[in-house]
Short mmCIF file of C-alpha atoms and ligand atoms in Angstrom, two decimals:
data_model
loop_
_atom_site.label_atom_id
_atom_site.label_comp_id
_atom_site.label_asym_id
_atom_site.label_seq_id
_atom_site.Cartn_x
_atom_site.Cartn_y
_atom_site.Cartn_z
CA MET T 1 154.16 296.10 28.47
CA ARG T 2 154.04 292.27 27.86
CA ARG T 3 155.40 291.53 31.79
CA PHE T 4 156.57 288.09 31.93
CA PHE T 5 156.74 287.26 28.15
CA GLU T 6 159.16 289.88 27.12
CA ASN T 7 161.06 286.51 25.18
CA ILE T 8 158.02 285.69 23.17
CA PRO T 9 158.51 286.90 19.36
CA LYS T 10 156.29 289.83 17.85
CA ASP T 11 154.77 287.55 15.90
CA LEU T 12 153.53 284.91 17.77
CA TRP T 13 152.21 287.10 20.55
CA ARG T 14 150.11 288.37 18.16
CA ASP T 15 148.68 285.57 17.35
CA TYR T 16 145.48 284.42 18.73
CA GLY T 17 146.29 280.94 18.10
CA TRP T 18 149.07 281.09 20.26
CA GLN T 19 147.33 282.93 22.55
CA ILE T 20 144.94 280.13 23.49
CA LYS T 21 147.24 277.30 23.30
CA ASN T 22 149.75 278.85 25.95
CA ARG T 23 146.99 279.84 28.50
CA LEU T 24 147.64 279.19 31.78
CA LYS T 25 145.81 276.28 33.76
CA THR T 26 147.45 274.78 36.40
CA ARG T 27 148.84 276.15 39.80
CA GLU T 28 152.33 275.41 38.54
CA ASP T 29 151.74 277.38 35.15
CA ILE T 30 150.98 280.35 37.32
CA GLN T 31 153.64 280.20 39.99
CA LYS T 32 156.30 280.18 37.34
CA TYR T 33 155.57 284.08 36.61
CA ILE T 34 154.02 284.97 40.26
CA LYS T 35 154.32 283.71 43.83
CA LEU T 36 150.38 282.91 45.10
CA LEU T 37 148.84 283.84 48.26
CA PRO T 38 147.30 280.94 50.55
CA GLU T 39 143.82 281.90 49.29
CA GLU T 40 144.72 281.62 46.12
CA VAL T 41 146.36 278.29 46.48
CA GLU T 42 143.50 276.69 48.18
CA GLY T 43 141.07 278.75 45.71
CA ILE T 44 142.77 276.73 42.74
CA GLU T 45 142.49 273.51 44.71
CA ARG T 46 139.02 273.97 45.51
CA THR T 47 137.57 275.17 42.68
CA LYS T 48 138.97 271.71 40.72
CA GLY T 49 136.08 270.20 38.55
CA ILE T 50 133.65 272.72 39.93
CA TYR T 51 135.08 276.38 38.13
CA PRO T 52 137.91 275.84 35.43
CA LEU T 53 140.89 278.24 35.30
CA ALA T 54 142.47 279.50 32.30
CA ILE T 55 144.29 282.77 31.51
CA THR T 56 145.77 284.24 28.26
CA PRO T 57 149.38 285.47 28.73
CA HIS T 58 148.18 288.63 27.41
CA TYR T 59 145.52 289.01 30.01
CA PHE T 60 148.16 287.70 32.65
CA SER T 61 151.00 289.98 31.57
CA LEU T 62 148.90 292.90 33.14
CA ILE T 63 149.41 291.95 36.69
CA GLU T 64 151.68 293.53 39.14
CA PRO T 65 153.14 291.13 40.97
CA GLU T 66 153.91 292.66 43.42
CA ASP T 67 150.60 293.56 44.18
CA PRO T 68 148.16 290.70 45.81
CA ASN T 69 145.04 293.11 45.27
CA ASP T 70 145.39 293.94 41.51
CA PRO T 71 142.43 294.38 39.80
CA ILE T 72 143.20 291.58 36.81
CA ARG T 73 144.43 288.92 39.43
CA LEU T 74 141.38 289.62 41.54
CA GLN T 75 139.68 288.52 37.89
CA CYS T 76 141.25 285.62 36.95
CA ILE T 77 142.94 283.46 39.87
CA PRO T 78 140.35 281.44 41.79
CA ARG T 79 140.16 282.51 45.85
CA ARG T 80 138.88 280.46 48.70
CA GLU T 81 135.80 283.07 48.19
CA GLU T 82 134.59 281.17 45.24
CA VAL T 83 133.88 278.23 47.23
CA ASP T 84 133.03 278.93 50.86
CA GLU T 85 130.46 278.32 52.91
CA ASN T 86 129.11 281.83 52.09
CA ALA T 87 129.69 281.63 48.39
CA GLN T 88 127.88 278.73 48.60
CA ARG T 89 124.92 279.29 50.21
CA LEU T 90 124.29 283.26 49.14
CA GLY T 91 124.41 282.48 45.47
CA GLU T 92 122.19 280.59 43.05
CA PRO T 93 123.17 278.88 39.85
CA ASP T 94 120.68 280.58 37.35
CA PRO T 95 118.98 283.63 39.05
CA PHE T 96 118.14 285.01 36.19
CA ARG T 97 116.34 282.16 34.61
CA GLU T 98 117.98 282.05 31.26
CA GLU T 99 117.31 278.23 30.82
CA GLY T 100 114.40 278.06 28.58
CA GLN T 101 112.70 275.68 26.41
CA VAL T 102 115.20 275.62 23.48
CA PRO T 103 118.77 274.89 25.24
CA GLY T 104 120.85 278.22 25.19
CA LEU T 105 118.32 280.89 23.90
CA THR T 106 116.96 283.18 26.08
CA HIS T 107 113.62 285.10 25.25
CA ARG T 108 112.97 287.55 27.70
CA TYR T 109 112.02 290.80 25.94
CA ARG T 110 109.82 290.60 23.33
CA ASP T 111 111.61 291.75 20.60
CA ARG T 112 115.49 290.41 21.71
CA VAL T 113 116.93 286.92 21.92
CA LEU T 114 119.95 285.86 23.90
CA LEU T 115 122.02 282.61 22.44
CA SER T 116 124.88 280.92 24.32
CA VAL T 117 126.97 278.94 21.70
CA THR T 118 129.70 278.07 23.41
CA THR T 119 130.96 276.83 26.77
CA PHE T 120 134.56 277.82 25.90
CA CYS T 121 136.19 280.56 27.06
CA ALA T 122 139.53 282.80 26.44
CA VAL T 123 139.86 283.10 30.09
CA TYR T 124 137.13 281.89 32.89
CA CYS T 125 136.41 285.05 34.70
CA ARG T 126 136.31 284.48 38.49
CA HIS T 127 132.75 286.87 38.77
CA CYS T 128 131.39 285.18 35.10
CA MET T 129 127.38 285.21 35.86
CA ARG T 130 127.28 282.10 33.74
CA LYS T 131 129.43 280.26 36.15
CA ARG T 132 126.96 276.98 35.93
CA ILE T 133 127.38 276.50 32.50
CA PHE T 134 131.53 275.74 32.43
CA ALA T 135 131.08 272.44 34.36
CA GLN T 136 130.02 270.77 31.44
CA GLY T 137 133.63 271.48 30.02
CA GLU T 138 134.83 273.35 26.56
CA ARG T 139 132.03 272.40 24.00
CA SER T 140 130.64 274.68 21.43
CA ARG T 141 127.07 273.73 20.52
CA SER T 142 126.73 271.24 17.43
CA THR T 143 125.65 272.49 13.69
CA GLU T 144 122.12 270.89 14.89
CA GLU T 145 121.89 272.94 18.15
CA LEU T 146 122.24 275.81 16.35
CA ARG T 147 119.67 275.35 13.71
CA LYS T 148 116.88 274.60 16.24
CA MET T 149 117.74 278.24 17.58
CA ILE T 150 117.50 279.45 14.28
CA GLU T 151 114.42 277.42 13.44
CA TYR T 152 112.92 278.98 16.93
CA ILE T 153 114.07 282.68 15.85
CA LYS T 154 112.14 281.92 12.26
CA GLU T 155 109.15 281.14 14.07
CA HIS T 156 109.13 284.39 16.27
CA GLU T 157 108.40 287.70 14.37
CA GLU T 158 108.74 289.57 16.79
CA ILE T 159 112.00 288.99 17.22
CA ARG T 160 114.42 291.85 15.79
CA ASP T 161 117.87 291.49 17.70
CA VAL T 162 120.11 288.50 18.19
CA LEU T 163 122.66 288.34 20.74
CA ILE T 164 124.78 285.81 20.57
CA SER T 165 126.95 285.29 23.92
CA GLY T 166 128.71 282.39 25.35
CA GLY T 167 131.04 281.39 26.56
CA GLU T 168 133.14 283.06 24.20
CA PRO T 169 130.90 283.26 20.84
CA LEU T 170 133.83 284.88 18.77
CA SER T 171 135.57 281.66 19.48
CA LEU T 172 133.52 279.55 17.07
CA SER T 173 135.14 278.03 13.93
CA TYR T 174 134.74 280.09 10.57
CA GLU T 175 132.06 277.66 9.71
CA LYS T 176 130.16 277.82 12.55
CA LEU T 177 130.04 281.79 12.27
CA GLU T 178 129.33 281.79 8.89
CA TYR T 179 126.32 279.13 9.09
CA LEU T 180 124.81 280.65 12.30
CA LEU T 181 125.09 284.48 10.47
CA SER T 182 124.24 283.23 7.14
CA GLN T 183 121.11 281.42 8.29
CA LEU T 184 120.30 284.75 10.94
CA ARG T 185 120.52 286.62 7.85
CA LYS T 186 118.04 285.00 5.46
CA ILE T 187 115.50 285.57 8.41
CA LYS T 188 113.78 289.10 7.30
CA HIS T 189 112.42 290.22 11.08
CA VAL T 190 115.89 290.19 12.07
CA GLU T 191 117.89 293.75 12.15
CA ILE T 192 120.74 293.18 14.25
CA ILE T 193 123.02 290.58 15.38
CA ARG T 194 125.02 291.55 18.24
CA PHE T 195 128.11 289.69 19.95
CA GLY T 196 128.55 289.75 23.35
CA THR T 197 132.35 289.20 23.52
CA ARG T 198 135.00 289.96 25.97
CA LEU T 199 138.22 288.84 23.33
CA LEU T 200 139.03 292.83 22.85
CA VAL T 201 140.11 292.80 27.01
CA LEU T 202 141.47 288.65 27.03
CA ALA T 203 143.06 288.28 23.63
CA PRO T 204 142.33 291.17 21.49
CA GLN T 205 144.60 289.42 18.77
CA ARG T 206 141.41 287.69 17.78
CA PHE T 207 140.76 290.87 15.62
CA PHE T 208 144.29 290.85 14.07
CA ASP T 209 142.53 288.04 11.85
CA ASN T 210 141.43 289.35 8.37
CA LYS T 211 139.38 286.49 7.47
CA LEU T 212 137.14 286.62 10.74
CA LEU T 213 136.88 290.37 10.15
CA ASP T 214 135.71 289.35 6.61
CA ILE T 215 132.84 287.50 8.20
CA LEU T 216 131.43 290.14 10.19
CA GLU T 217 131.73 292.51 8.02
CA LYS T 218 129.67 290.25 5.51
CA TYR T 219 126.96 290.17 7.67
CA SER T 220 126.14 293.71 8.68
CA PRO T 221 125.01 295.34 10.96
CA ILE T 222 127.01 293.78 13.29
CA TRP T 223 127.72 295.24 16.56
CA ILE T 224 130.08 294.04 19.29
CA ASN T 225 129.01 294.43 23.43
CA THR T 226 132.46 293.97 25.11
CA HIS T 227 133.31 293.82 28.80
CA PHE T 228 136.07 296.09 29.81
CA ASN T 229 136.18 296.47 33.79
CA HIS T 230 139.18 298.73 34.41
CA PRO T 231 141.81 301.19 32.83
CA LYS T 232 144.30 298.46 33.12
CA GLU T 233 142.50 296.29 30.40
CA ILE T 234 143.20 299.35 27.86
CA THR T 235 145.67 297.95 25.97
CA GLU T 236 147.74 298.63 22.81
CA GLU T 237 146.21 295.89 21.17
CA ALA T 238 142.74 296.47 22.70
CA GLU T 239 143.07 299.91 21.07
CA GLU T 240 144.41 298.03 17.32
CA ALA T 241 141.62 295.66 17.77
CA VAL T 242 138.65 298.06 17.87
CA GLU T 243 140.37 300.34 15.21
CA ARG T 244 140.34 297.69 12.57
CA LEU T 245 136.69 296.51 13.85
CA LEU T 246 135.52 300.53 13.65
CA ARG T 247 137.34 300.15 9.78
CA ARG T 248 134.69 297.06 9.53
CA GLY T 249 131.81 298.96 10.39
CA ILE T 250 131.32 297.53 13.60
CA PRO T 251 130.47 299.55 16.34
CA ILE T 252 131.62 298.75 20.02
CA ASN T 253 129.58 299.44 23.16
CA ASN T 254 131.06 298.26 26.51
CA GLN T 255 129.40 296.62 29.65
CA THR T 256 131.34 297.14 32.90
CA VAL T 257 130.43 295.15 36.08
CA LEU T 258 130.84 297.01 39.01
CA LEU T 259 133.29 294.42 41.52
CA LYS T 260 134.31 294.78 44.95
CA GLY T 261 138.33 295.14 45.13
CA VAL T 262 138.55 295.50 41.20
CA ASN T 263 136.39 298.75 40.25
CA ASP T 264 134.28 299.97 43.18
CA ASN T 265 135.86 303.70 43.45
CA PRO T 266 134.89 306.82 41.92
CA GLN T 267 138.47 307.73 40.27
CA THR T 268 138.74 303.88 38.62
CA MET T 269 135.59 304.50 36.90
CA LEU T 270 136.00 307.85 35.77
CA GLU T 271 139.78 306.34 34.46
CA LEU T 272 137.97 303.63 32.69
CA PHE T 273 135.35 305.66 31.16
CA ARG T 274 137.45 308.11 29.72
CA GLY T 275 139.79 305.43 28.29
CA LEU T 276 137.17 304.19 26.47
CA LEU T 277 135.68 307.34 24.67
CA ARG T 278 139.55 308.15 23.81
CA ILE T 279 139.50 304.06 22.23
CA LYS T 280 135.95 305.16 20.63
CA VAL T 281 134.74 302.09 22.47
CA LYS T 282 130.92 303.44 24.19
CA PRO T 283 130.29 302.82 27.92
CA GLN T 284 126.35 301.18 27.82
CA TYR T 285 125.92 299.68 31.01
CA LEU T 286 127.24 299.33 34.51
CA PHE T 287 125.64 296.40 36.03
CA HIS T 288 125.60 295.44 39.31
CA CYS T 289 126.93 292.57 40.41
CA ASP T 290 124.59 289.40 39.92
CA PRO T 291 123.98 286.70 43.15
CA VAL T 292 125.73 284.14 41.35
CA LYS T 293 126.83 281.26 43.03
CA GLY T 294 130.39 281.27 43.42
CA ALA T 295 130.58 285.04 42.25
CA VAL T 296 128.82 286.59 45.49
CA HIS T 297 132.37 287.81 46.94
CA PHE T 298 132.59 290.81 44.35
CA ARG T 299 129.14 292.17 44.98
CA THR T 300 128.94 296.14 46.62
CA SER T 301 125.57 298.40 47.96
CA ILE T 302 123.47 299.73 45.38
CA ASP T 303 124.75 303.31 47.42
CA LYS T 304 128.17 302.20 46.09
CA GLY T 305 127.09 302.12 42.40
CA LEU T 306 125.10 305.40 42.71
CA GLU T 307 128.06 307.08 44.76
CA ILE T 308 129.38 306.23 41.38
CA MET T 309 127.55 307.50 39.07
CA GLU T 310 126.73 310.61 40.89
CA TYR T 311 130.89 311.56 40.65
CA LEU T 312 130.62 310.73 37.13
CA ARG T 313 128.18 313.55 36.42
CA GLY T 314 129.81 316.68 35.16
CA ARG T 315 133.44 315.31 35.39
CA ILE T 316 132.99 313.32 31.95
CA SER T 317 130.75 313.63 28.78
CA GLY T 318 127.29 312.09 28.54
CA MET T 319 128.43 309.72 25.74
CA GLY T 320 130.84 308.49 28.61
CA ILE T 321 127.98 307.51 31.32
CA PRO T 322 126.91 304.03 31.08
CA THR T 323 123.26 303.24 32.37
CA TYR T 324 123.84 302.06 35.81
CA ALA T 325 121.59 298.83 35.72
CA VAL T 326 120.31 295.93 38.30
CA ASP T 327 119.26 292.43 36.77
CA LEU T 328 115.98 291.65 38.95
CA PRO T 329 115.67 287.75 40.22
CA GLY T 330 113.56 285.41 38.42
CA GLY T 331 114.36 287.02 35.08
CA LYS T 332 112.56 289.67 35.45
CA GLY T 333 114.36 292.23 33.73
CA LYS T 334 117.13 294.77 33.90
CA VAL T 335 115.98 298.38 35.94
CA PRO T 336 118.32 301.66 35.00
CA LEU T 337 119.09 303.09 38.47
CA MET T 338 120.04 306.83 38.52
CA PRO T 339 120.70 309.27 41.81
CA ASN T 340 117.78 311.26 41.93
CA TYR T 341 118.02 315.22 40.99
CA ILE T 342 114.55 315.97 41.76
CA ILE T 343 114.34 317.31 45.46
CA ASN T 344 110.40 318.37 45.11
CA ARG T 345 107.72 319.14 42.95
CA GLU T 346 104.52 320.84 43.63
CA GLY T 347 102.94 319.98 40.56
CA ASP T 348 104.55 321.67 37.55
CA LYS T 349 107.02 323.51 39.81
CA PHE T 350 110.28 321.04 40.34
CA THR T 351 113.16 322.06 42.52
CA PHE T 352 116.37 320.10 41.11
CA ARG T 353 120.01 319.91 42.41
CA SER T 354 122.45 320.56 39.63
CA PRO T 355 125.69 318.05 39.10
CA PHE T 356 127.41 321.00 40.67
CA GLY T 357 125.40 321.17 43.90
CA ASP T 358 123.15 324.25 42.82
CA VAL T 359 119.51 324.06 43.97
CA VAL T 360 117.16 325.34 41.02
CA GLU T 361 113.73 325.96 40.63
CA TYR T 362 112.29 325.06 37.37
CA GLU T 363 108.55 325.35 36.51
CA ILE T 364 107.78 323.49 33.11
CA THR T 365 104.26 323.07 31.96
CA ASP T 366 103.08 321.55 29.01
CA VAL T 367 101.29 324.38 26.86
C1 LIG P 401 120.30 292.19 28.55
C2 LIG P 401 119.61 290.70 28.14
C3 LIG P 401 119.32 291.25 26.65
C4 LIG P 401 119.83 292.69 25.85
O1 LIG P 401 119.72 293.84 26.41
P1 LIG P 401 119.85 295.51 26.08
O2 LIG P 401 119.28 295.93 27.27
O3 LIG P 401 119.54 295.33 24.78
O4 LIG P 401 121.39 295.21 25.87
C5 LIG P 401 118.61 290.25 25.91
N1 LIG P 401 118.13 289.49 26.47
C6 LIG P 401 118.35 289.10 28.04
C7 LIG P 401 117.82 287.27 28.09
C8 LIG P 401 119.32 289.95 28.64
O5 LIG P 401 119.60 289.64 30.15
#
């Protein structure tokens, strides 16, 4: 589609470096292409120095300029709500207590560890759960800091799964990626490595780079957790990037966040999950939006999430239905939520309701 950038030659458009170098970062950059709303102008001015602004041409080109509530626009252009009194009062910078003893490392679940390796992102999502880290500017961890994380993992034999996140972890240099992955692979108890990356959505051109793919393939098994929120984000480029990753043996799971005004309706979600299955990406989680300072205006009710889950069942394969989960405050973990299909129970005698509205009595005994 490539709206606004029709004149950019194809080889530049397909180049990740070009996408990053040409990010839109100011009010003036954006106004070259679209007319800003008053609440956006105020948002851009008042978030200066608090929450950064950057949008890749790829992501920006998905905006429908005539729609003030375009779902892409809402995710990448700041609005007044990020800094108004409500937003600041209702949210916390770090509701999940991610900050621990080793900087950038969170060890909440026994077998898994989360690493935040950079504060750089291709696009700064307005709903980001780690908005707090971006005040530090765009900076990746030094080799020394990475070494401390690796030391910790070495000392904790219960860790089998390392989730590398950021910021955008796949923005690290080849050298740092090689260092991190080769060191992790030397640790016997580390079985799988995952990257939490949104580049498939924000700059899928990253995966047109064989040198990066060579590195990822070399340290298999590697998984990708990505973050599609809306069917419009499933572009031709994203589809090509997924294909290239799968050919290198890298499976991709998706984590959607339920966002008011962006995707909080059942039909949009159905279209999103159908689209993801079509490009061979598995919807893994649907997260309830967290009470993060600067992002609370995206929150909806739990009822909305349950309504969506209810709608999906029966309309799409179970493969396309993610686990709806809410992250508990204070770092207490993720809780899965489901519509209730048991209407009544007396001992082993259950009364179920089916996804099609039938009421079914069913006795299930352990023989
Ligand atoms: C979500 C999360 C994980 C990974 O959880 P999965 O259910 O395995 O995807 C690991 N560590 C922390 C701190 C998390 O918040």
